[in-house]
CSV table of C-alpha atoms in Angstrom, one decimal:
chain,number,residue,atom,x,y,z
A,1,UNK,CA,200.2,9.1,-7.0
A,2,UNK,CA,200.6,8.1,-3.4
A,3,UNK,CA,204.3,9.3,-3.4
A,4,UNK,CA,205.8,11.2,-0.4
A,5,UNK,CA,207.4,13.6,-2.8
A,6,UNK,CA,206.0,17.1,-3.3
A,7,UNK,CA,204.7,18.3,-6.7
A,8,UNK,CA,207.9,20.3,-7.2
A,9,UNK,CA,210.1,17.3,-6.4
A,10,UNK,CA,208.0,15.1,-8.9
A,11,UNK,CA,208.5,17.7,-11.6
A,12,UNK,CA,212.2,17.7,-11.0
A,13,UNK,CA,212.2,13.9,-11.1
A,14,UNK,CA,210.5,14.0,-14.5
A,15,UNK,CA,212.8,16.7,-15.8
A,16,UNK,CA,215.9,14.7,-14.9
A,17,UNK,CA,214.5,11.5,-16.4
A,18,UNK,CA,213.7,13.3,-19.6
A,19,UNK,CA,217.1,14.9,-19.7
A,20,UNK,CA,218.9,11.6,-19.2
A,21,UNK,CA,217.0,9.9,-22.0
A,22,UNK,CA,216.3,12.5,-24.7
A,23,UNK,CA,217.6,16.0,-23.6
A,24,UNK,CA,221.2,15.7,-24.8
A,25,UNK,CA,220.7,15.9,-28.5
A,26,UNK,CA,219.9,12.2,-28.9
A,27,UNK,CA,218.7,11.2,-32.3
A,28,UNK,CA,217.2,7.9,-31.0
A,29,UNK,CA,213.6,7.1,-32.1
A,30,UNK,CA,211.3,7.8,-29.2
A,31,UNK,CA,208.3,5.9,-30.5
A,32,UNK,CA,208.5,2.1,-30.2
A,33,UNK,CA,208.4,-0.1,-33.3
A,34,UNK,CA,205.2,-1.9,-34.2
A,35,UNK,CA,204.7,-5.1,-32.2
A,36,UNK,CA,204.7,-7.1,-35.4
A,37,UNK,CA,208.3,-6.1,-36.0
A,38,UNK,CA,209.4,-7.5,-32.7
A,39,UNK,CA,208.0,-11.0,-33.4
A,40,UNK,CA,210.4,-13.7,-34.7
A,41,UNK,CA,210.9,-13.0,-38.4
A,42,UNK,CA,209.7,-15.2,-41.2
A,43,UNK,CA,212.3,-15.6,-43.9
A,44,UNK,CA,211.9,-17.0,-47.4
A,45,UNK,CA,209.1,-16.7,-49.9
A,46,UNK,CA,207.9,-20.3,-49.3
A,47,UNK,CA,207.5,-19.7,-45.5
A,48,UNK,CA,205.7,-16.4,-46.1
A,49,UNK,CA,203.3,-18.1,-48.6
A,50,UNK,CA,202.7,-20.9,-46.1
A,51,UNK,CA,201.9,-18.4,-43.4
A,52,UNK,CA,199.3,-16.7,-45.6
A,53,UNK,CA,197.7,-20.1,-46.5
A,54,UNK,CA,197.6,-21.1,-42.9
A,55,UNK,CA,195.9,-17.8,-42.0
A,56,UNK,CA,193.3,-18.2,-44.7
A,57,UNK,CA,192.6,-21.8,-43.6
A,58,UNK,CA,192.3,-20.8,-40.0
A,59,UNK,CA,190.0,-18.0,-40.9
A,60,UNK,CA,187.6,-20.4,-42.6
A,61,UNK,CA,187.1,-22.1,-39.2
A,62,UNK,CA,185.9,-18.8,-37.6
A,63,UNK,CA,182.2,-19.7,-37.7
A,64,UNK,CA,179.7,-17.8,-35.7
A,65,UNK,CA,176.0,-17.4,-36.4
A,66,UNK,CA,174.8,-15.5,-33.4
A,67,UNK,CA,174.6,-11.7,-32.9
A,68,UNK,CA,172.4,-9.5,-30.7
A,69,UNK,CA,169.8,-7.7,-32.9
A,70,UNK,CA,171.1,-4.3,-33.8
A,71,UNK,CA,169.7,-0.9,-34.7
A,72,UNK,CA,171.3,0.5,-37.8
A,73,UNK,CA,172.1,4.2,-38.2
A,74,UNK,CA,171.5,5.2,-34.6
A,75,UNK,CA,173.9,7.7,-32.9
A,76,UNK,CA,176.4,5.9,-30.7
A,77,UNK,CA,175.9,6.2,-26.9
A,78,UNK,CA,178.2,4.2,-24.7
A,79,UNK,CA,177.0,2.8,-21.4
A,80,UNK,CA,179.0,0.9,-18.8
A,81,UNK,CA,177.6,-1.7,-16.4
A,82,UNK,CA,180.0,-2.8,-13.6
A,83,UNK,CA,179.6,-5.6,-11.1
A,84,UNK,CA,182.1,-6.1,-8.3
A,85,UNK,CA,182.0,-9.1,-6.0
A,86,UNK,CA,183.2,-9.0,-2.4
A,87,UNK,CA,186.4,-10.8,-1.4
A,88,UNK,CA,184.5,-13.8,0.0
A,89,UNK,CA,182.4,-14.3,-3.1
A,90,UNK,CA,185.5,-13.8,-5.3
A,91,UNK,CA,187.4,-16.5,-3.5
A,92,UNK,CA,184.4,-18.8,-3.8
A,93,UNK,CA,184.3,-18.2,-7.6
A,94,UNK,CA,188.1,-18.8,-7.9
A,95,UNK,CA,188.0,-22.0,-5.9
A,96,UNK,CA,185.1,-23.4,-7.9
A,97,UNK,CA,187.0,-22.7,-11.2
A,98,UNK,CA,190.2,-24.3,-9.8
A,99,UNK,CA,188.2,-27.4,-8.7
A,100,UNK,CA,187.1,-27.9,-12.3
A,101,UNK,CA,190.6,-27.3,-13.8
A,102,UNK,CA,189.7,-24.0,-15.5
A,103,UNK,CA,190.2,-20.3,-15.0
A,104,UNK,CA,187.7,-17.5,-14.5
A,105,UNK,CA,188.3,-16.5,-18.1
A,106,UNK,CA,187.4,-19.9,-19.4
A,107,UNK,CA,184.1,-19.9,-17.5
A,108,UNK,CA,183.2,-16.5,-18.8
A,109,UNK,CA,183.1,-17.7,-22.3
A,110,UNK,CA,180.8,-20.6,-21.3
A,111,UNK,CA,178.6,-18.2,-19.3
A,112,UNK,CA,178.3,-15.8,-22.3
A,113,UNK,CA,177.2,-18.5,-24.6
A,114,UNK,CA,174.8,-20.2,-22.2
A,115,UNK,CA,173.3,-16.8,-21.3
A,116,UNK,CA,172.6,-16.1,-25.0
A,117,UNK,CA,170.9,-19.4,-25.5
A,118,UNK,CA,168.7,-18.8,-22.5
A,119,UNK,CA,167.8,-15.3,-23.6
A,120,UNK,CA,166.8,-16.5,-27.0
A,121,UNK,CA,164.7,-19.4,-25.6
A,122,UNK,CA,163.0,-17.2,-23.0
A,123,UNK,CA,161.9,-14.7,-25.6
A,124,UNK,CA,160.5,-17.5,-27.8
A,125,UNK,CA,163.0,-16.8,-30.6
A,126,UNK,CA,164.0,-19.7,-32.9
A,127,UNK,CA,167.5,-20.6,-31.9
A,128,UNK,CA,170.0,-21.5,-34.7
A,129,UNK,CA,171.5,-24.6,-33.1
A,130,UNK,CA,173.1,-25.6,-36.3
A,131,UNK,CA,175.6,-22.6,-36.0
A,132,UNK,CA,177.9,-22.1,-33.0
A,133,UNK,CA,178.5,-19.0,-31.0
A,134,UNK,CA,181.8,-17.2,-31.6
A,135,UNK,CA,183.5,-14.7,-29.3
A,136,UNK,CA,186.8,-12.9,-29.9
A,137,UNK,CA,189.4,-12.2,-27.3
A,138,UNK,CA,192.9,-10.8,-26.9
A,139,UNK,CA,196.2,-12.6,-26.6
A,140,UNK,CA,199.2,-11.3,-24.7
A,141,UNK,CA,202.1,-11.3,-27.2
A,142,UNK,CA,204.8,-10.1,-24.8
A,143,UNK,CA,206.2,-13.7,-24.1
A,144,UNK,CA,206.8,-14.0,-27.9
A,145,UNK,CA,208.6,-10.7,-28.6
A,146,UNK,CA,212.3,-10.5,-29.3
A,147,UNK,CA,214.4,-8.5,-26.9
A,148,UNK,CA,214.4,-4.8,-27.6
A,149,UNK,CA,215.6,-1.5,-26.0
A,150,UNK,CA,212.4,0.2,-27.0
A,151,UNK,CA,209.7,1.3,-24.5
A,152,UNK,CA,207.8,-1.4,-22.5
A,153,UNK,CA,204.6,0.7,-22.8
A,154,UNK,CA,203.2,-0.7,-26.0
A,155,UNK,CA,200.0,-2.5,-26.8
A,156,UNK,CA,201.3,-6.1,-27.4
A,157,UNK,CA,198.1,-7.8,-28.3
A,158,UNK,CA,196.9,-10.3,-30.8
A,159,UNK,CA,193.4,-11.7,-31.2
A,160,UNK,CA,191.8,-15.1,-31.6
A,161,UNK,CA,188.3,-16.6,-31.4
A,162,UNK,CA,186.5,-18.9,-29.0
A,163,UNK,CA,183.7,-21.0,-30.6
A,164,UNK,CA,181.2,-22.9,-28.5
A,165,UNK,CA,178.0,-24.8,-29.3
A,166,UNK,CA,174.7,-22.8,-29.1
A,167,UNK,CA,172.4,-25.7,-28.0
A,168,UNK,CA,171.5,-26.9,-24.5
A,169,UNK,CA,171.8,-30.6,-23.5
A,170,UNK,CA,169.9,-33.0,-25.8
A,171,UNK,CA,167.1,-33.4,-23.3
A,172,UNK,CA,165.9,-29.9,-24.1
A,173,UNK,CA,163.0,-30.2,-26.6
A,174,UNK,CA,160.0,-28.0,-27.1
A,175,UNK,CA,160.7,-25.8,-24.1
A,176,UNK,CA,161.5,-28.7,-21.8
A,177,UNK,CA,164.1,-27.6,-19.3
A,178,UNK,CA,167.0,-30.0,-18.9
A,179,UNK,CA,167.9,-31.3,-15.4
A,180,UNK,CA,170.2,-28.9,-13.6
A,181,UNK,CA,172.9,-31.5,-13.2
A,182,UNK,CA,173.0,-32.0,-17.0
A,183,UNK,CA,173.2,-28.3,-17.5
A,184,UNK,CA,175.9,-27.9,-15.0
A,185,UNK,CA,177.9,-30.7,-16.6
A,186,UNK,CA,177.5,-29.1,-20.0
A,187,UNK,CA,178.6,-25.7,-18.6
A,188,UNK,CA,181.9,-27.0,-17.2
A,189,UNK,CA,182.6,-29.1,-20.3
A,190,UNK,CA,182.3,-26.0,-22.4
A,191,UNK,CA,184.5,-24.0,-20.1
A,192,UNK,CA,187.2,-26.7,-20.5
A,193,UNK,CA,186.6,-26.6,-24.3
A,194,UNK,CA,187.3,-22.8,-24.2
A,195,UNK,CA,190.4,-23.5,-22.2
A,196,UNK,CA,191.6,-26.0,-24.8
A,197,UNK,CA,191.0,-23.4,-27.6
A,198,UNK,CA,192.9,-20.7,-25.7
A,199,UNK,CA,195.9,-23.0,-25.1
A,200,UNK,CA,195.9,-24.1,-28.8
A,201,UNK,CA,195.9,-20.5,-30.0
A,202,UNK,CA,198.7,-19.4,-27.7
A,203,UNK,CA,200.9,-22.4,-28.5
A,204,UNK,CA,200.3,-22.6,-32.2
A,205,UNK,CA,203.6,-22.8,-34.2
A,206,UNK,CA,202.2,-20.3,-36.8
A,207,UNK,CA,201.3,-17.7,-34.2
A,208,UNK,CA,203.8,-15.1,-35.5
A,209,UNK,CA,202.6,-15.3,-39.1
A,210,UNK,CA,198.9,-15.3,-38.0
A,211,UNK,CA,199.5,-12.1,-35.9
A,212,UNK,CA,201.1,-10.4,-38.9
A,213,UNK,CA,198.4,-11.4,-41.3
A,214,UNK,CA,195.7,-10.3,-38.9
A,215,UNK,CA,197.4,-7.0,-38.3
A,216,UNK,CA,197.6,-6.4,-42.1
A,217,UNK,CA,193.9,-7.3,-42.5
A,218,UNK,CA,192.9,-5.0,-39.6
A,219,UNK,CA,195.0,-2.2,-41.0
A,220,UNK,CA,193.3,-2.4,-44.3
A,221,UNK,CA,189.8,-2.5,-42.7
A,222,UNK,CA,190.6,0.5,-40.4
A,223,UNK,CA,191.8,2.5,-43.4
A,224,UNK,CA,188.7,1.8,-45.4
A,225,UNK,CA,186.4,2.7,-42.4
A,226,UNK,CA,188.4,5.9,-41.9
A,227,UNK,CA,187.8,6.9,-45.5
A,228,UNK,CA,184.1,6.2,-45.0
A,229,UNK,CA,184.0,8.3,-41.8
A,230,UNK,CA,185.7,11.2,-43.5
A,231,UNK,CA,183.3,11.1,-46.4
A,232,UNK,CA,180.3,11.2,-44.0
A,233,UNK,CA,181.7,14.0,-41.9
A,234,UNK,CA,182.7,16.3,-44.8
A,235,UNK,CA,179.9,15.4,-47.1
A,236,UNK,CA,182.1,13.8,-49.7
A,237,UNK,CA,181.0,11.1,-52.1
A,238,UNK,CA,181.4,7.6,-50.7
A,239,UNK,CA,184.3,5.8,-52.2
A,240,UNK,CA,183.5,2.6,-54.2
A,241,UNK,CA,183.9,-0.6,-52.3
A,242,UNK,CA,187.2,-2.3,-52.7
A,243,UNK,CA,186.8,-5.3,-55.1
A,244,UNK,CA,187.5,-8.6,-53.4
A,245,UNK,CA,189.5,-11.2,-55.1
A,246,UNK,CA,187.5,-14.1,-56.5
A,247,UNK,CA,188.0,-17.5,-54.8
A,248,UNK,CA,189.9,-20.0,-57.0
A,249,UNK,CA,187.4,-22.7,-55.8
A,250,UNK,CA,183.7,-22.0,-55.8
A,251,UNK,CA,182.2,-22.7,-52.3
A,252,UNK,CA,178.6,-23.7,-52.1
A,253,UNK,CA,178.1,-22.3,-48.7
A,254,UNK,CA,180.3,-19.9,-46.7
A,255,UNK,CA,179.5,-20.0,-42.9
A,256,UNK,CA,179.0,-16.6,-41.3
A,257,UNK,CA,182.0,-15.3,-39.2
A,258,UNK,CA,179.8,-13.2,-36.9
A,259,UNK,CA,180.9,-12.7,-33.3
A,260,UNK,CA,178.5,-12.3,-30.4
A,261,UNK,CA,180.9,-10.0,-28.4
A,262,UNK,CA,184.5,-9.3,-27.4
A,263,UNK,CA,185.6,-10.7,-24.1
A,264,UNK,CA,188.9,-10.0,-22.3
A,265,UNK,CA,190.0,-11.1,-18.8
A,266,UNK,CA,192.9,-9.1,-17.5
A,267,UNK,CA,193.7,-11.6,-14.7
A,268,UNK,CA,194.8,-10.7,-11.1
A,269,UNK,CA,196.1,-7.1,-11.3
A,270,UNK,CA,197.3,-7.1,-7.6
A,271,UNK,CA,200.6,-8.3,-8.9
A,272,UNK,CA,200.9,-5.3,-11.2
A,273,UNK,CA,199.7,-2.5,-8.9
A,274,UNK,CA,201.7,-3.2,-5.7
A,275,UNK,CA,199.6,-1.7,-3.0
A,276,UNK,CA,202.5,-1.2,-0.5
A,277,UNK,CA,204.1,1.1,-3.1
A,278,UNK,CA,201.3,3.6,-2.5
A,279,UNK,CA,201.4,4.1,1.3
A,280,UNK,CA,199.5,7.4,1.3
A,281,UNK,CA,196.4,6.2,-0.5
A,282,UNK,CA,194.2,3.1,-0.5
A,283,UNK,CA,193.7,1.3,-3.8
A,284,UNK,CA,190.2,-0.1,-3.8
A,285,UNK,CA,189.1,-0.3,-7.4
A,286,UNK,CA,190.3,0.0,-11.0
A,287,UNK,CA,188.4,1.6,-13.9
A,288,UNK,CA,189.4,1.1,-17.5
A,289,UNK,CA,188.1,2.4,-20.8
A,290,UNK,CA,188.1,1.7,-24.5
A,291,UNK,CA,186.9,3.1,-27.7
A,292,UNK,CA,183.8,1.2,-28.8
A,293,UNK,CA,182.6,1.3,-32.4
A,294,UNK,CA,178.8,1.8,-33.1
A,295,UNK,CA,177.0,-1.4,-32.2
A,296,UNK,CA,180.0,-2.6,-30.2
A,297,UNK,CA,179.7,-5.0,-27.1
A,298,UNK,CA,182.7,-5.7,-24.9
A,299,UNK,CA,183.0,-7.6,-21.6
A,300,UNK,CA,186.0,-7.1,-19.4
A,301,UNK,CA,187.0,-8.9,-16.2
A,302,UNK,CA,189.8,-8.5,-13.7
A,303,UNK,CA,190.7,-9.1,-10.0
A,304,UNK,CA,191.8,-6.1,-8.0
A,305,UNK,CA,192.2,-5.7,-4.3
A,306,UNK,CA,191.2,-9.4,-4.1
A,307,UNK,CA,187.8,-8.6,-5.7
A,308,UNK,CA,186.5,-9.9,-9.0
A,309,UNK,CA,185.0,-7.2,-11.3
A,310,UNK,CA,183.0,-7.6,-14.5
A,311,UNK,CA,182.6,-4.6,-16.7
A,312,UNK,CA,180.2,-4.5,-19.7
A,313,UNK,CA,180.6,-1.7,-22.2
A,314,UNK,CA,178.3,-1.3,-25.1
A,315,UNK,CA,176.5,1.0,-27.5
A,316,UNK,CA,173.0,1.3,-25.9
A,317,UNK,CA,171.6,2.8,-29.1
A,318,UNK,CA,173.1,0.1,-31.3
A,319,UNK,CA,170.9,-2.8,-30.1
A,320,UNK,CA,167.2,-3.6,-30.0
A,321,UNK,CA,165.5,-2.5,-26.8
A,322,UNK,CA,166.1,-4.8,-23.8
A,323,UNK,CA,168.2,-7.4,-25.6
A,324,UNK,CA,171.6,-6.6,-24.0
A,325,UNK,CA,169.9,-6.1,-20.6
A,326,UNK,CA,168.1,-9.5,-20.8
A,327,UNK,CA,171.4,-11.2,-21.9
A,328,UNK,CA,173.3,-9.5,-19.1
A,329,UNK,CA,170.7,-10.6,-16.5
A,330,UNK,CA,171.0,-14.2,-17.7
A,331,UNK,CA,174.8,-14.1,-17.6
A,332,UNK,CA,174.8,-12.8,-14.0
A,333,UNK,CA,172.2,-15.4,-13.1
A,334,UNK,CA,174.3,-18.2,-14.6
A,335,UNK,CA,177.3,-16.9,-12.6
A,336,UNK,CA,175.3,-17.2,-9.4
A,337,UNK,CA,174.1,-20.7,-10.3
A,338,UNK,CA,177.4,-22.3,-11.4
A,339,UNK,CA,180.2,-20.3,-9.7
A,340,UNK,CA,178.6,-19.1,-6.5
A,341,UNK,CA,176.4,-22.1,-5.8
A,342,UNK,CA,172.9,-20.6,-5.9
A,343,UNK,CA,170.9,-22.5,-8.5
A,344,UNK,CA,168.0,-20.5,-9.8
A,345,UNK,CA,164.5,-21.7,-8.7
A,346,UNK,CA,163.3,-21.8,-12.3
A,347,UNK,CA,165.7,-24.7,-12.9
């Protein structure tokens, strides 16, 4: 794309590249190894057991008691909402974040949590302030991978959770709106709290074992869901649920591990897509896509061509009418208030 070569010349370039790598009877494995195999190995039974214990202990801290009300059994229908800010507004947002010592990614977690609290209060719903709001996000594992001759084009991702309080400042009782200064201070404090959690997850000494254990867990879950999907599609009897192992210590109360949504900030992509390398075309926007499960809700953000873009993808049939739209409106309103500098009149 954007090359000065003709289609014939590009085909010849691809043919020569393929011949040089795989066309001479090479028996090399073309597919790259799983990303878990390129992480530093864990040797010894004791270290492996310690890794599993650490993973279980960290999982118990994944507490989230807030989810958007869902519709069960509805056919999946994915919709996408995209908001792109102009260059001037994008620079304003970035400067405001830097002045507070946080990134745009950190502030998005705080915005999502605050918007959910507002949406609940505006609708007169009783808010569970005793349980926090949990959101999951991706972690780039490339800096932790061992050197390899395999392809660079692999998905090197891990996952971790950001957990934030669900309540507003303590002055908010019985519908009383807290002063905007108190709300602003709370917002930036929670953005810094999200930053601290992100740094702790990325620098944790047990990161490699946690990634492996989570990959194993996600693999088992995916296989079980695939069996259920096949049973539904072909009219087969549903398989019995896999029995879970009984805990060795009885727990009186197990906090829920529900996540409000998944959030991923891809950063500044102008350093990846070098515009001068495409002289024949103008790169003005970037559109991604992902497979979303029924009832899924994902928020993506990136900067491209010096413009910040937010993309919300969700199953429109998977949620109660108007809930996602109300939350999305409050999120954008909070962004205008805290990052652009336009406090809402209702505050």
